[in-house]
Amino acid sequence: MNLHIHTPLIESRPLSLITGSQIWLKIEALQPTGSFKIRGIGAACQEYARLGKRRFISSSGGNAGIAVAYAGRCLSIPVTVVVPETTTERARSLIKAEHAQVIVHGKAWDEANTLALSLMGEDDAFLHPFDDPLLWKGHATLVDELVTEGVKPDAIMLSVGGGGLYAGVVEGLRRNNWGDIPVITAETIGTDSLAQSIQQGKRITLDSITSIATSLGAEQVCEQAWTLSQTYPTLSAVVNDHAALNACEHFLDDHRILVEPACGASLALAYEQATVLQGFGTIVIVVCGGVTASIDQIRKWNAAAMR
Ligand SMILES: *Cc1c(COP(=O)(O)O)cnc(C)c1O
């Protein structure tokens, strides 16, 4: 049994009319944890359980940590999530609601992660939020479902943080002999570790994260994502926070689903008729979801971003 569900694939009339392409939405926001992360993390947790691991440890205060906590509850395996002080009360309570232990430690993610790693015992498994082949294999099931549905698009668009989703989708395309379908990657200015790497021809590290799309806030993409950007047909695009936030508000109006700005980055490329979409007749947008931002928070950020 999978811990993720087979998500709906629906056409977006509003986005099709705006872009002039046929836009399909793969609605990962409807996963039980509110994001695609449960695909890879659920699969990895099941594998670690099979290998006899007795505890799951994570240092993600975001959708990855929530997915680990959910997987642990489903598999009756205790979970410890170490998060930095900056983690919102909302995220902490979502993790606690899955009956995971939350330890708050350090000012930034680095310190929380160091403590998390130091807690690792022999029977524990560490769940990385994006850099684990088990995760990519799980994320790839998203493409298996598109194949089952029989919708072969001319491009797939998704958001990139550390690049786990990107690596998983490419794995899924390749294992279904769809390796000719290009991937359009979306990031926000301030989380654009992949776009800047492609521009500079080497895997770079951002000095800091300067965007509200914190779920995309990996200072460096994983090696696999960097390699794929050099070997797989990939088109990279970047939007500003204001565009990502606007996209969240419009998407809520159009499809009655609330997503994080991390997901809004992909949607914004469609709402803003970005040139990167031109020439593709049919596009699947991975509506990756995310549960860490409320609509009030999104409106507040957007008001600030407009100033
Ligand atoms: C984790 C996450 C991303 C980015 O995924 P990566 O695998 O880190 O590239 C995008 N959107 C949401 C909502 C996420 O939770």
XYZ file of C-alpha atoms and ligand atoms in Angstrom:
322
model
C 0.000 0.000 0.000
C 1.204 3.496 -0.820
C 1.068 6.338 1.681
C 0.294 8.763 -1.158
C -2.867 8.841 -3.253
C -3.420 8.895 -7.020
C -4.188 12.606 -7.465
C -6.682 14.158 -9.893
C -5.575 15.471 -13.271
C -7.891 18.190 -14.524
C -7.804 20.764 -17.289
C -7.622 24.377 -16.154
C -9.931 26.372 -18.377
C -8.817 29.713 -16.865
C -5.118 28.952 -17.448
C -5.747 27.435 -20.875
C -7.549 30.604 -21.947
C -4.811 32.853 -20.517
C -1.883 30.959 -22.049
C -3.379 29.709 -25.297
C -1.965 26.256 -24.457
C -3.992 23.386 -23.066
C -3.065 23.437 -19.359
C -3.527 20.340 -17.218
C -3.143 20.422 -13.450
C -1.721 17.478 -11.495
C -3.173 18.365 -8.125
C -0.616 17.251 -5.545
C -2.152 19.742 -3.123
C -4.771 17.042 -2.495
C -2.269 14.561 -1.064
C -3.091 13.678 2.575
C -0.199 15.900 3.740
C -1.029 18.714 1.297
C 2.029 18.358 -0.931
C 3.772 15.916 -3.294
C 6.422 15.259 -0.627
C 4.535 12.253 0.753
C 5.162 10.366 -2.520
C 8.917 10.167 -2.031
C 9.022 10.386 1.726
C 6.261 7.800 2.116
C 8.117 5.392 -0.182
C 11.434 6.023 1.592
C 9.876 5.550 5.044
C 8.289 2.270 3.952
C 11.659 1.081 2.664
C 13.434 2.093 5.890
C 10.714 0.293 7.890
C 11.333 -2.859 5.817
C 15.038 -2.532 6.593
C 14.166 -2.630 10.284
C 14.520 1.054 11.189
C 12.712 1.923 14.419
C 12.636 5.740 14.316
C 12.501 8.445 11.640
C 14.424 11.692 12.077
C 13.942 14.870 10.033
C 15.168 18.451 10.273
C 12.502 19.979 8.050
C 10.013 22.427 9.534
C 8.127 22.407 6.249
C 6.200 20.011 4.059
C 8.944 17.350 4.245
C 8.807 17.248 8.041
C 5.025 17.053 7.929
C 5.234 14.152 5.452
C 7.730 12.260 7.653
C 5.467 12.768 10.675
C 2.459 11.484 8.720
C 4.362 8.472 7.369
C 5.558 7.600 10.887
C 2.023 7.694 12.241
C 0.741 5.480 9.384
C 3.572 2.966 9.898
C 3.450 3.131 13.731
C 7.087 4.285 13.861
C 8.048 7.191 16.158
C 9.248 10.400 14.506
C 11.506 13.177 15.790
C 11.603 16.467 13.875
C 14.229 19.045 14.851
C 13.300 22.518 13.623
C 14.939 25.944 13.990
C 13.338 28.732 16.033
C 12.214 30.440 12.795
C 9.730 27.620 12.083
C 6.204 28.998 12.291
C 3.782 27.967 15.017
C 1.517 26.681 12.253
C 4.152 24.251 10.935
C 5.084 23.086 14.441
C 1.472 22.324 15.291
C 0.901 20.455 12.003
C 3.863 18.198 12.840
C 2.664 17.732 16.429
C -0.815 16.883 15.169
C 0.763 13.778 13.592
C 2.018 12.873 17.086
C 5.658 13.448 16.157
C 8.132 14.815 18.683
C 9.157 18.398 17.807
C 12.486 19.688 19.121
C 13.128 23.401 18.569
C 16.838 24.117 18.276
C 19.024 26.834 16.761
C 18.519 30.074 14.883
C 18.796 28.601 11.402
C 18.243 25.282 9.692
C 21.971 24.335 9.819
C 21.962 24.154 13.607
C 18.717 22.161 13.726
C 20.086 19.775 11.131
C 23.356 19.284 13.051
C 21.420 18.360 16.195
C 19.145 16.042 14.210
C 22.151 14.184 12.789
C 23.728 13.911 16.258
C 20.584 12.156 17.529
C 20.942 9.369 14.976
C 21.175 5.919 16.512
C 21.799 2.639 14.733
C 18.103 1.862 14.279
C 17.175 5.363 13.141
C 16.620 6.557 9.558
C 17.318 10.145 8.511
C 14.881 11.516 5.945
C 16.492 14.157 3.744
C 13.957 16.583 2.211
C 15.277 16.257 -1.368
C 18.615 14.462 -1.753
C 17.834 10.731 -1.632
C 17.333 8.306 -4.584
C 14.533 6.580 -2.624
C 12.695 9.896 -2.607
C 13.090 10.463 -6.351
C 11.784 6.978 -7.062
C 8.674 7.773 -5.019
C 8.151 11.180 -6.650
C 8.360 9.429 -10.051
C 4.960 7.779 -9.397
C 3.435 11.128 -10.326
C 4.466 10.509 -13.937
C 3.263 6.880 -13.835
C -0.196 8.290 -13.098
C -0.057 10.654 -16.100
C 0.819 7.667 -18.294
C -2.114 5.705 -16.851
C -4.357 8.661 -17.640
C -3.061 8.749 -21.210
C -2.265 12.462 -21.198
C 1.122 12.920 -22.876
C 1.967 16.613 -22.613
C 4.463 18.622 -24.681
C 6.063 19.898 -21.451
C 5.839 19.448 -17.678
C 6.231 22.446 -15.395
C 7.252 22.222 -11.732
C 8.854 24.232 -8.928
C 12.438 23.603 -7.784
C 13.853 23.915 -4.290
C 16.600 21.363 -3.711
C 15.554 19.595 -6.891
C 14.073 16.371 -5.508
C 10.761 16.787 -7.314
C 12.580 17.634 -10.543
C 14.852 14.577 -10.212
C 11.838 12.364 -9.476
C 9.769 13.624 -12.390
C 12.663 13.119 -14.813
C 13.114 9.586 -13.430
C 9.400 8.975 -14.011
C 9.544 10.353 -17.560
C 12.541 8.174 -18.405
C 11.137 4.976 -16.922
C 7.958 5.454 -18.975
C 9.846 6.164 -22.220
C 8.676 9.775 -22.116
C 12.229 11.106 -21.933
C 11.565 13.425 -24.887
C 9.234 15.634 -22.825
C 11.031 18.781 -21.613
C 10.709 20.007 -18.035
C 10.145 23.682 -17.257
C 11.569 24.556 -13.828
C 10.221 27.486 -11.801
C 11.961 29.287 -8.928
C 11.534 32.626 -7.223
C 14.167 35.360 -7.230
C 16.040 34.702 -4.004
C 15.668 30.899 -4.125
C 16.994 30.540 -7.687
C 19.863 28.153 -6.957
C 19.174 26.093 -10.099
C 18.675 29.052 -12.479
C 21.912 30.679 -11.298
C 23.802 27.392 -11.575
C 22.631 26.950 -15.171
C 23.577 30.552 -15.943
C 27.068 30.191 -14.475
C 27.701 26.702 -15.795
C 28.469 25.268 -12.358
C 26.536 24.224 -9.239
C 26.499 27.417 -7.145
C 25.525 28.080 -3.521
C 23.333 31.083 -2.712
C 24.648 33.366 0.068
C 21.178 33.539 1.581
C 17.511 32.918 0.846
C 15.753 36.221 0.141
C 12.259 35.122 -0.920
C 9.107 34.299 1.021
C 8.879 30.974 -0.889
C 10.761 29.180 1.906
C 9.838 25.700 0.628
C 12.099 26.477 -2.363
C 14.825 27.762 -0.060
C 17.682 25.322 -0.664
C 20.922 27.270 -0.943
C 22.225 24.589 -3.282
C 20.377 22.077 -5.467
C 21.368 18.429 -5.087
C 24.055 17.045 -7.376
C 21.476 14.947 -9.257
C 19.340 18.000 -10.106
C 22.406 19.872 -11.335
C 23.487 16.927 -13.510
C 19.977 16.588 -14.979
C 19.879 20.289 -15.842
C 22.956 19.619 -18.011
C 21.760 16.362 -19.583
C 17.938 16.428 -19.719
C 15.882 18.883 -21.845
C 15.236 21.569 -19.216
C 13.980 25.134 -19.460
C 14.579 27.242 -16.365
C 12.521 30.303 -15.418
C 12.343 32.657 -12.451
C 9.506 34.823 -11.080
C 9.431 37.417 -8.312
C 7.632 36.939 -4.990
C 4.820 39.276 -6.013
C 4.024 37.157 -9.087
C 4.136 33.918 -7.044
C 1.820 35.402 -4.392
C -0.585 36.783 -6.997
C -0.702 33.349 -8.578
C -1.708 31.824 -5.215
C -4.562 34.320 -4.888
C -5.759 33.813 -8.481
C -5.512 30.038 -8.183
C -7.655 30.092 -5.057
C -10.260 32.106 -6.985
C -10.067 29.923 -10.098
C -9.754 26.442 -8.583
C -10.709 26.897 -4.896
C -7.409 25.376 -3.752
C -4.900 27.153 -1.526
C -1.212 26.534 -2.277
C 2.064 27.948 -0.991
C 4.050 30.573 -2.924
C 6.532 27.750 -3.661
C 3.798 26.292 -5.846
C 2.671 29.752 -6.944
C 6.043 30.124 -8.696
C 5.023 27.515 -11.289
C 1.477 28.840 -11.575
C 2.814 32.384 -12.025
C 4.609 31.410 -15.248
C 1.191 30.488 -16.658
C -0.736 33.432 -15.197
C 1.936 35.822 -16.510
C 2.054 34.151 -19.953
C 5.803 33.665 -19.628
C 7.658 33.262 -22.915
C 9.123 29.949 -21.703
C 5.676 28.358 -22.255
C 5.422 29.459 -25.865
C 5.219 26.759 -28.497
C 3.975 24.024 -26.158
C 0.462 22.878 -27.101
C -0.215 20.869 -23.953
C 1.431 21.500 -20.585
C 1.020 19.659 -17.274
C 1.637 21.872 -14.255
C 2.569 19.975 -11.108
C 0.458 21.746 -8.474
C 2.913 20.752 -5.760
C 0.777 22.266 -2.986
C 2.182 23.143 0.439
C 0.403 23.771 3.729
C 2.654 26.159 5.630
C 1.073 29.468 4.514
C -2.451 30.681 5.295
C -4.384 32.947 2.913
C -4.038 35.785 5.462
C -0.263 35.336 5.420
C -0.188 35.258 1.610
C -2.229 38.491 1.396
C 0.023 40.173 3.973
C 3.172 39.166 2.113
C 1.647 40.329 -1.167
C 0.732 43.743 0.238
C 4.350 44.081 1.444
C 5.775 42.848 -1.875
C 3.819 45.502 -3.786
C 5.361 48.336 -1.811
C 9.571 20.779 -1.139
C 8.682 21.604 -1.946
C 9.073 22.107 -3.213
C 10.434 21.896 -3.793
O 10.785 20.555 -3.918
P 12.293 20.114 -4.072
O 12.234 18.652 -4.160
O 13.038 20.598 -2.852
O 12.833 20.765 -5.299
C 8.140 22.817 -3.931
N 6.919 23.070 -3.445
C 6.504 22.617 -2.261
C 5.137 22.944 -1.790
C 7.371 21.868 -1.459
O 6.969 21.414 -0.276
